Amino acid sequence: MNDSISAKSVIRIVLLVLCGLILGLNIYSFNANNLVGNKLPMPFGYGAAVVLSGSMEPVYHVGSLLYVKAVDYRELSVGDPITYMINQDTVVTHRITEVLPDEENPEVIRYITKGDANDSADGSSVHYKNVIGTPIFSIPYM
């Protein structure tokens, strides 16, 4: 009888810990902008965002849930999709079309990007510090 009680206690503790972790991640996600100034929280190096425009159709559909993995900016190359901040309120996912050294400091990397469905490249380059990560998969039409 004691064995079954202790097994139930262990299961209960494990479930409480899991619930606590999930609650903590949710609180962090909802408050990420206030805590770290980032619209796309990346606990454990992964984050999720909803696709709001058709600029990356047909790869990422409007309404899809896009999962992003943090990446070392030095590993990015032409053809890679990246998720980046264009300002404090806006996160974008577009594909790298060109990798450029910064005009003032050649050690600083900038990326020229373009949405797959767009006719032309984006109007401004992306500073490497604005890169959040690279999409690893999406769940369409959430």
PDB file of N, CA and C in Angstrom, residues 43-108:
ATOM      1  N   PRO A  43      12.960  31.644 -25.083  1.00  0.00           N
ATOM      2  CA  PRO A  43      13.445  30.802 -23.990  1.00  0.00           C
ATOM      3  C   PRO A  43      14.056  29.532 -24.562  1.00  0.00           C
ATOM      4  N   PHE A  44      15.200  29.147 -24.048  1.00  0.00           N
ATOM      5  CA  PHE A  44      15.925  27.950 -24.493  1.00  0.00           C
ATOM      6  C   PHE A  44      16.343  28.038 -25.960  1.00  0.00           C
ATOM      7  N   GLY A  45      16.400  29.249 -26.516  1.00  0.00           N
ATOM      8  CA  GLY A  45      16.858  29.430 -27.884  1.00  0.00           C
ATOM      9  C   GLY A  45      15.809  29.199 -28.953  1.00  0.00           C
ATOM     10  N   TYR A  46      14.545  29.046 -28.556  1.00  0.00           N
ATOM     11  CA  TYR A  46      13.459  28.818 -29.517  1.00  0.00           C
ATOM     12  C   TYR A  46      12.313  29.777 -29.241  1.00  0.00           C
ATOM     13  N   GLY A  47      11.634  30.192 -30.297  1.00  0.00           N
ATOM     14  CA  GLY A  47      10.478  31.061 -30.143  1.00  0.00           C
ATOM     15  C   GLY A  47       9.458  30.770 -31.223  1.00  0.00           C
ATOM     16  N   ALA A  48       8.296  31.392 -31.109  1.00  0.00           N
ATOM     17  CA  ALA A  48       7.232  31.179 -32.093  1.00  0.00           C
ATOM     18  C   ALA A  48       6.588  32.519 -32.434  1.00  0.00           C
ATOM     19  N   ALA A  49       6.189  32.643 -33.698  1.00  0.00           N
ATOM     20  CA  ALA A  49       5.525  33.855 -34.159  1.00  0.00           C
ATOM     21  C   ALA A  49       4.463  33.464 -35.181  1.00  0.00           C
ATOM     22  N   VAL A  50       3.461  34.294 -35.312  1.00  0.00           N
ATOM     23  CA  VAL A  50       2.413  34.073 -36.299  1.00  0.00           C
ATOM     24  C   VAL A  50       2.757  34.867 -37.554  1.00  0.00           C
ATOM     25  N   VAL A  51       2.621  34.241 -38.711  1.00  0.00           N
ATOM     26  CA  VAL A  51       2.880  34.895 -39.993  1.00  0.00           C
ATOM     27  C   VAL A  51       1.694  35.796 -40.316  1.00  0.00           C
ATOM     28  N   LEU A  52       1.968  37.100 -40.493  1.00  0.00           N
ATOM     29  CA  LEU A  52       0.891  38.068 -40.689  1.00  0.00           C
ATOM     30  C   LEU A  52       0.735  38.550 -42.125  1.00  0.00           C
ATOM     31  N   SER A  53       1.735  38.297 -42.970  1.00  0.00           N
ATOM     32  CA  SER A  53       1.617  38.760 -44.361  1.00  0.00           C
ATOM     33  C   SER A  53       2.006  37.636 -45.313  1.00  0.00           C
ATOM     34  N   GLY A  54       1.730  37.843 -46.578  1.00  0.00           N
ATOM     35  CA  GLY A  54       2.014  36.838 -47.585  1.00  0.00           C
ATOM     36  C   GLY A  54       3.367  37.001 -48.259  1.00  0.00           C
ATOM     37  N   SER A  55       4.268  37.774 -47.659  1.00  0.00           N
ATOM     38  CA  SER A  55       5.550  38.051 -48.313  1.00  0.00           C
ATOM     39  C   SER A  55       6.435  36.825 -48.469  1.00  0.00           C
ATOM     40  N   MET A  56       6.184  35.773 -47.714  1.00  0.00           N
ATOM     41  CA  MET A  56       6.997  34.554 -47.822  1.00  0.00           C
ATOM     42  C   MET A  56       6.199  33.373 -48.376  1.00  0.00           C
ATOM     43  N   GLU A  57       5.056  33.654 -49.011  1.00  0.00           N
ATOM     44  CA  GLU A  57       4.288  32.599 -49.668  1.00  0.00           C
ATOM     45  C   GLU A  57       5.116  32.023 -50.810  1.00  0.00           C
ATOM     46  N   PRO A  58       5.042  30.791 -51.141  1.00  0.00           N
ATOM     47  CA  PRO A  58       4.226  29.740 -50.559  1.00  0.00           C
ATOM     48  C   PRO A  58       4.914  28.973 -49.429  1.00  0.00           C
ATOM     49  N   VAL A  59       6.100  29.425 -49.010  1.00  0.00           N
ATOM     50  CA  VAL A  59       6.835  28.686 -47.969  1.00  0.00           C
ATOM     51  C   VAL A  59       6.153  28.825 -46.618  1.00  0.00           C
ATOM     52  N   TYR A  60       5.847  30.064 -46.224  1.00  0.00           N
ATOM     53  CA  TYR A  60       5.176  30.334 -44.946  1.00  0.00           C
ATOM     54  C   TYR A  60       3.872  31.057 -45.246  1.00  0.00           C
ATOM     55  N   HIS A  61       2.760  30.384 -44.979  1.00  0.00           N
ATOM     56  CA  HIS A  61       1.436  30.916 -45.307  1.00  0.00           C
ATOM     57  C   HIS A  61       0.938  31.870 -44.219  1.00  0.00           C
ATOM     58  N   VAL A  62       0.127  32.839 -44.629  1.00  0.00           N
ATOM     59  CA  VAL A  62      -0.495  33.760 -43.686  1.00  0.00           C
ATOM     60  C   VAL A  62      -1.278  32.956 -42.655  1.00  0.00           C
ATOM     61  N   GLY A  63      -1.107  33.285 -41.385  1.00  0.00           N
ATOM     62  CA  GLY A  63      -1.797  32.592 -40.314  1.00  0.00           C
ATOM     63  C   GLY A  63      -1.043  31.397 -39.764  1.00  0.00           C
ATOM     64  N   SER A  64       0.075  31.045 -40.375  1.00  0.00           N
ATOM     65  CA  SER A  64       0.864  29.904 -39.884  1.00  0.00           C
ATOM     66  C   SER A  64       1.614  30.281 -38.616  1.00  0.00           C
ATOM     67  N   LEU A  65       1.894  29.275 -37.815  1.00  0.00           N
ATOM     68  CA  LEU A  65       2.715  29.452 -36.624  1.00  0.00           C
ATOM     69  C   LEU A  65       4.128  29.058 -37.013  1.00  0.00           C
ATOM     70  N   LEU A  66       5.052  30.007 -36.911  1.00  0.00           N
ATOM     71  CA  LEU A  66       6.424  29.820 -37.352  1.00  0.00           C
ATOM     72  C   LEU A  66       7.323  29.640 -36.141  1.00  0.00           C
ATOM     73  N   TYR A  67       8.062  28.540 -36.091  1.00  0.00           N
ATOM     74  CA  TYR A  67       8.999  28.284 -34.998  1.00  0.00           C
ATOM     75  C   TYR A  67      10.396  28.696 -35.420  1.00  0.00           C
ATOM     76  N   VAL A  68      11.051  29.470 -34.571  1.00  0.00           N
ATOM     77  CA  VAL A  68      12.335  30.080 -34.879  1.00  0.00           C
ATOM     78  C   VAL A  68      13.375  29.603 -33.878  1.00  0.00           C
ATOM     79  N   LYS A  69      14.572  29.318 -34.382  1.00  0.00           N
ATOM     80  CA  LYS A  69      15.689  28.883 -33.546  1.00  0.00           C
ATOM     81  C   LYS A  69      16.768  29.959 -33.577  1.00  0.00           C
ATOM     82  N   ALA A  70      17.305  30.312 -32.402  1.00  0.00           N
ATOM     83  CA  ALA A  70      18.402  31.263 -32.336  1.00  0.00           C
ATOM     84  C   ALA A  70      19.574  30.712 -33.141  1.00  0.00           C
ATOM     85  N   VAL A  71      20.301  31.600 -33.803  1.00  0.00           N
ATOM     86  CA  VAL A  71      21.388  31.166 -34.684  1.00  0.00           C
ATOM     87  C   VAL A  71      22.553  32.149 -34.564  1.00  0.00           C
ATOM     88  N   ASP A  72      23.755  31.654 -34.763  1.00  0.00           N
ATOM     89  CA  ASP A  72      24.938  32.498 -34.818  1.00  0.00           C
ATOM     90  C   ASP A  72      24.915  33.230 -36.159  1.00  0.00           C
ATOM     91  N   TYR A  73      24.914  34.547 -36.129  1.00  0.00           N
ATOM     92  CA  TYR A  73      24.784  35.332 -37.351  1.00  0.00           C
ATOM     93  C   TYR A  73      25.907  35.031 -38.344  1.00  0.00           C
ATOM     94  N   ARG A  74      27.056  34.569 -37.873  1.00  0.00           N
ATOM     95  CA  ARG A  74      28.186  34.272 -38.770  1.00  0.00           C
ATOM     96  C   ARG A  74      27.938  33.007 -39.602  1.00  0.00           C
ATOM     97  N   GLU A  75      26.942  32.202 -39.214  1.00  0.00           N
ATOM     98  CA  GLU A  75      26.632  30.975 -39.952  1.00  0.00           C
ATOM     99  C   GLU A  75      25.598  31.195 -41.055  1.00  0.00           C
ATOM    100  N   LEU A  76      25.051  32.401 -41.140  1.00  0.00           N
ATOM    101  CA  LEU A  76      24.016  32.686 -42.130  1.00  0.00           C
ATOM    102  C   LEU A  76      24.629  32.979 -43.491  1.00  0.00           C
ATOM    103  N   SER A  77      23.921  32.575 -44.540  1.00  0.00           N
ATOM    104  CA  SER A  77      24.420  32.826 -45.897  1.00  0.00           C
ATOM    105  C   SER A  77      23.251  33.120 -46.835  1.00  0.00           C
ATOM    106  N   VAL A  78      23.583  33.505 -48.051  1.00  0.00           N
ATOM    107  CA  VAL A  78      22.575  33.805 -49.066  1.00  0.00           C
ATOM    108  C   VAL A  78      21.657  32.595 -49.233  1.00  0.00           C
ATOM    109  N   GLY A  79      20.360  32.867 -49.246  1.00  0.00           N
ATOM    110  CA  GLY A  79      19.359  31.814 -49.399  1.00  0.00           C
ATOM    111  C   GLY A  79      18.716  31.390 -48.091  1.00  0.00           C
ATOM    112  N   ASP A  80      19.334  31.738 -46.954  1.00  0.00           N
ATOM    113  CA  ASP A  80      18.767  31.369 -45.651  1.00  0.00           C
ATOM    114  C   ASP A  80      17.612  32.301 -45.294  1.00  0.00           C
ATOM    115  N   PRO A  81      16.500  31.769 -44.791  1.00  0.00           N
ATOM    116  CA  PRO A  81      15.461  32.641 -44.242  1.00  0.00           C
ATOM    117  C   PRO A  81      15.876  33.068 -42.841  1.00  0.00           C
ATOM    118  N   ILE A  82      15.631  34.327 -42.501  1.00  0.00           N
ATOM    119  CA  ILE A  82      15.945  34.815 -41.158  1.00  0.00           C
ATOM    120  C   ILE A  82      14.750  35.563 -40.592  1.00  0.00           C
ATOM    121  N   THR A  83      14.641  35.518 -39.283  1.00  0.00           N
ATOM    122  CA  THR A  83      13.634  36.293 -38.563  1.00  0.00           C
ATOM    123  C   THR A  83      14.386  37.391 -37.834  1.00  0.00           C
ATOM    124  N   TYR A  84      13.940  38.634 -38.000  1.00  0.00           N
ATOM    125  CA  TYR A  84      14.681  39.765 -37.461  1.00  0.00           C
ATOM    126  C   TYR A  84      13.733  40.892 -37.059  1.00  0.00           C
ATOM    127  N   MET A  85      14.265  41.796 -36.247  1.00  0.00           N
ATOM    128  CA  MET A  85      13.514  42.972 -35.806  1.00  0.00           C
ATOM    129  C   MET A  85      13.801  44.120 -36.768  1.00  0.00           C
ATOM    130  N   ILE A  86      12.738  44.779 -37.261  1.00  0.00           N
ATOM    131  CA  ILE A  86      12.981  45.987 -38.050  1.00  0.00           C
ATOM    132  C   ILE A  86      12.773  47.241 -37.197  1.00  0.00           C
ATOM    133  N   ASN A  87      12.057  47.083 -36.102  1.00  0.00           N
ATOM    134  CA  ASN A  87      11.940  48.126 -35.078  1.00  0.00           C
ATOM    135  C   ASN A  87      11.438  47.439 -33.804  1.00  0.00           C
ATOM    136  N   GLN A  88      11.178  48.199 -32.762  1.00  0.00           N
ATOM    137  CA  GLN A  88      10.780  47.602 -31.487  1.00  0.00           C
ATOM    138  C   GLN A  88       9.468  46.841 -31.562  1.00  0.00           C
ATOM    139  N   ASP A  89       8.651  47.162 -32.536  1.00  0.00           N
ATOM    140  CA  ASP A  89       7.316  46.569 -32.594  1.00  0.00           C
ATOM    141  C   ASP A  89       7.121  45.550 -33.709  1.00  0.00           C
ATOM    142  N   THR A  90       8.114  45.377 -34.574  1.00  0.00           N
ATOM    143  CA  THR A  90       7.881  44.571 -35.763  1.00  0.00           C
ATOM    144  C   THR A  90       8.960  43.509 -35.967  1.00  0.00           C
ATOM    145  N   VAL A  91       8.500  42.263 -36.107  1.00  0.00           N
ATOM    146  CA  VAL A  91       9.368  41.123 -36.409  1.00  0.00           C
ATOM    147  C   VAL A  91       9.042  40.677 -37.830  1.00  0.00           C
ATOM    148  N   VAL A  92      10.076  40.413 -38.636  1.00  0.00           N
ATOM    149  CA  VAL A  92       9.906  40.032 -40.038  1.00  0.00           C
ATOM    150  C   VAL A  92      10.692  38.756 -40.309  1.00  0.00           C
ATOM    151  N   THR A  93      10.170  37.920 -41.181  1.00  0.00           N
ATOM    152  CA  THR A  93      10.918  36.769 -41.688  1.00  0.00           C
ATOM    153  C   THR A  93      11.013  36.910 -43.202  1.00  0.00           C
ATOM    154  N   HIS A  94      12.243  37.069 -43.697  1.00  0.00           N
ATOM    155  CA  HIS A  94      12.520  37.147 -45.124  1.00  0.00           C
ATOM    156  C   HIS A  94      13.788  36.363 -45.421  1.00  0.00           C
ATOM    157  N   ARG A  95      14.092  36.193 -46.684  1.00  0.00           N
ATOM    158  CA  ARG A  95      15.247  35.397 -47.106  1.00  0.00           C
ATOM    159  C   ARG A  95      16.435  36.312 -47.423  1.00  0.00           C
ATOM    160  N   ILE A  96      17.635  35.876 -47.046  1.00  0.00           N
ATOM    161  CA  ILE A  96      18.852  36.630 -47.327  1.00  0.00           C
ATOM    162  C   ILE A  96      19.171  36.521 -48.817  1.00  0.00           C
ATOM    163  N   THR A  97      19.362  37.683 -49.456  1.00  0.00           N
ATOM    164  CA  THR A  97      19.755  37.699 -50.864  1.00  0.00           C
ATOM    165  C   THR A  97      21.204  38.155 -51.037  1.00  0.00           C
ATOM    166  N   GLU A  98      21.740  38.807 -49.996  1.00  0.00           N
ATOM    167  CA  GLU A  98      23.112  39.291 -50.081  1.00  0.00           C
ATOM    168  C   GLU A  98      23.663  39.500 -48.671  1.00  0.00           C
ATOM    169  N   VAL A  99      24.927  39.184 -48.471  1.00  0.00           N
ATOM    170  CA  VAL A  99      25.608  39.421 -47.194  1.00  0.00           C
ATOM    171  C   VAL A  99      26.671  40.481 -47.453  1.00  0.00           C
ATOM    172  N   LEU A 100      26.616  41.582 -46.686  1.00  0.00           N
ATOM    173  CA  LEU A 100      27.516  42.714 -46.913  1.00  0.00           C
ATOM    174  C   LEU A 100      28.252  43.107 -45.641  1.00  0.00           C
ATOM    175  N   PRO A 101      29.526  43.491 -45.776  1.00  0.00           N
ATOM    176  CA  PRO A 101      30.184  44.119 -44.627  1.00  0.00           C
ATOM    177  C   PRO A 101      29.641  45.540 -44.488  1.00  0.00           C
ATOM    178  N   ASP A 102      29.570  46.018 -43.262  1.00  0.00           N
ATOM    179  CA  ASP A 102      29.103  47.377 -43.003  1.00  0.00           C
ATOM    180  C   ASP A 102      30.068  48.378 -43.634  1.00  0.00           C
ATOM    181  N   GLU A 103      29.555  49.487 -44.146  1.00  0.00           N
ATOM    182  CA  GLU A 103      30.408  50.489 -44.794  1.00  0.00           C
ATOM    183  C   GLU A 103      31.387  51.132 -43.823  1.00  0.00           C
ATOM    184  N   GLU A 104      30.964  51.354 -42.590  1.00  0.00           N
ATOM    185  CA  GLU A 104      31.821  52.028 -41.609  1.00  0.00           C
ATOM    186  C   GLU A 104      32.733  51.064 -40.869  1.00  0.00           C
ATOM    187  N   ASN A 105      32.275  49.817 -40.658  1.00  0.00           N
ATOM    188  CA  ASN A 105      33.058  48.827 -39.924  1.00  0.00           C
ATOM    189  C   ASN A 105      32.928  47.481 -40.628  1.00  0.00           C
ATOM    190  N   PRO A 106      33.947  47.063 -41.365  1.00  0.00           N
ATOM    191  CA  PRO A 106      33.854  45.824 -42.148  1.00  0.00           C
ATOM    192  C   PRO A 106      33.642  44.561 -41.305  1.00  0.00           C
ATOM    193  N   GLU A 107      33.890  44.644 -40.004  1.00  0.00           N
ATOM    194  CA  GLU A 107      33.658  43.483 -39.140  1.00  0.00           C
ATOM    195  C   GLU A 107      32.184  43.295 -38.825  1.00  0.00           C
ATOM    196  N   VAL A 108      31.393  44.320 -39.063  1.00  0.00           N
ATOM    197  CA  VAL A 108      29.948  44.264 -38.833  1.00  0.00           C
ATOM    198  C   VAL A 108      29.277  43.760 -40.105  1.00  0.00           C
TER     199      VAL A 108
END
